[in-house]
CSV table of N, CA and C in Angstrom, one decimal:
chain,number,residue,atom,x,y,z
A,262,UNK,N,-178.8,-142.6,-128.2
A,262,UNK,CA,-178.9,-144.4,-127.3
A,262,UNK,C,-177.5,-145.1,-127.2
A,263,UNK,N,-176.8,-144.9,-128.0
A,263,UNK,CA,-175.8,-145.9,-128.2
A,263,UNK,C,-174.7,-145.4,-127.7
A,264,UNK,N,-174.1,-144.3,-127.3
A,264,UNK,CA,-174.0,-143.5,-126.5
A,264,UNK,C,-174.5,-144.1,-124.4
A,265,UNK,N,-175.4,-143.6,-124.7
A,265,UNK,CA,-176.3,-144.2,-122.9
A,265,UNK,C,-175.6,-145.6,-123.4
A,266,UNK,N,-175.8,-146.6,-124.0
A,266,UNK,CA,-175.2,-147.8,-124.1
A,266,UNK,C,-173.5,-148.0,-124.0
A,267,UNK,N,-173.1,-147.3,-124.4
A,267,UNK,CA,-171.6,-147.5,-124.1
A,267,UNK,C,-171.2,-147.1,-123.0
A,268,UNK,N,-171.6,-145.8,-122.5
A,268,UNK,CA,-170.9,-145.4,-120.7
A,268,UNK,C,-171.4,-146.6,-120.2
A,269,UNK,N,-173.0,-147.0,-120.0
A,269,UNK,CA,-173.7,-148.1,-119.6
A,269,UNK,C,-172.2,-149.1,-119.1
A,270,UNK,N,-171.5,-149.3,-120.2
A,270,UNK,CA,-171.0,-150.6,-120.7
A,270,UNK,C,-169.1,-150.5,-120.1
A,271,UNK,N,-168.6,-149.2,-119.7
A,271,UNK,CA,-168.2,-148.5,-119.0
A,271,UNK,C,-167.9,-148.9,-118.3
A,272,UNK,N,-169.1,-148.0,-117.3
A,272,UNK,CA,-169.4,-147.9,-116.4
A,272,UNK,C,-169.4,-150.0,-115.1
A,273,UNK,N,-169.4,-150.8,-115.8
A,273,UNK,CA,-170.0,-151.9,-116.0
A,273,UNK,C,-168.4,-152.4,-115.4
A,274,UNK,N,-167.7,-152.1,-116.6
A,274,UNK,CA,-166.4,-152.7,-116.5
A,274,UNK,C,-165.5,-151.9,-115.4
A,275,UNK,N,-165.8,-151.1,-115.4
A,275,UNK,CA,-165.3,-149.6,-114.1
A,275,UNK,C,-165.4,-150.7,-113.2
A,276,UNK,N,-167.0,-150.5,-112.3
A,276,UNK,CA,-167.2,-151.6,-111.1
A,276,UNK,C,-166.7,-152.8,-111.1
A,277,UNK,N,-166.3,-153.5,-111.8
A,277,UNK,CA,-165.9,-155.0,-111.7
A,277,UNK,C,-164.4,-154.7,-111.2
A,278,UNK,N,-163.9,-153.4,-112.5
A,278,UNK,CA,-162.1,-153.6,-112.3
A,278,UNK,C,-161.9,-153.5,-110.1
A,279,UNK,N,-162.7,-151.8,-109.8
A,279,UNK,CA,-163.1,-151.2,-108.6
A,279,UNK,C,-163.4,-152.6,-108.0
A,280,UNK,N,-164.0,-153.2,-107.7
A,280,UNK,CA,-164.2,-154.7,-106.7
A,280,UNK,C,-163.4,-155.5,-106.7
A,281,UNK,N,-163.0,-155.8,-108.1
A,281,UNK,CA,-161.3,-156.8,-107.8
A,281,UNK,C,-160.0,-156.4,-106.7
A,282,UNK,N,-159.6,-155.2,-107.1
A,282,UNK,CA,-158.6,-154.5,-106.5
A,282,UNK,C,-159.0,-154.4,-105.6
A,283,UNK,N,-160.9,-154.0,-104.6
A,283,UNK,CA,-160.8,-153.6,-103.3
A,283,UNK,C,-160.4,-154.8,-102.8
A,284,UNK,N,-160.4,-156.4,-103.4
A,284,UNK,CA,-160.8,-158.2,-102.7
A,284,UNK,C,-159.5,-158.5,-102.3
A,285,UNK,N,-158.4,-157.5,-103.4
A,285,UNK,CA,-157.2,-158.1,-103.7
A,285,UNK,C,-156.4,-157.1,-102.6
A,286,UNK,N,-156.8,-156.3,-102.1
A,286,UNK,CA,-156.4,-155.1,-101.4
A,286,UNK,C,-156.8,-155.5,-99.9
A,287,UNK,N,-158.1,-156.0,-100.0
A,287,UNK,CA,-158.5,-156.7,-98.5
A,287,UNK,C,-158.2,-157.6,-98.2
A,288,UNK,N,-157.2,-158.6,-99.0
A,288,UNK,CA,-156.7,-160.2,-98.7
A,288,UNK,C,-155.1,-159.7,-98.7
A,289,UNK,N,-154.7,-158.4,-99.4
A,289,UNK,CA,-153.1,-157.9,-98.6
A,289,UNK,C,-153.7,-157.6,-97.3
A,290,UNK,N,-154.5,-156.7,-97.4
A,290,UNK,CA,-154.5,-156.2,-95.5
A,290,UNK,C,-154.8,-157.5,-94.4
A,291,UNK,N,-155.8,-158.3,-94.8
A,291,UNK,CA,-156.0,-159.1,-93.5
A,291,UNK,C,-154.0,-160.6,-93.7
A,292,UNK,N,-153.8,-160.4,-94.5
A,292,UNK,CA,-152.5,-161.2,-94.5
A,292,UNK,C,-151.6,-160.0,-93.5
């Protein structure tokens, strides 16, 4: 149970970082 929670947290962090990177790249492309 602790392992699944650990992976859920990692997945959430990775997704948040991925979204931030996408926003940065989109801003650079638009400019």
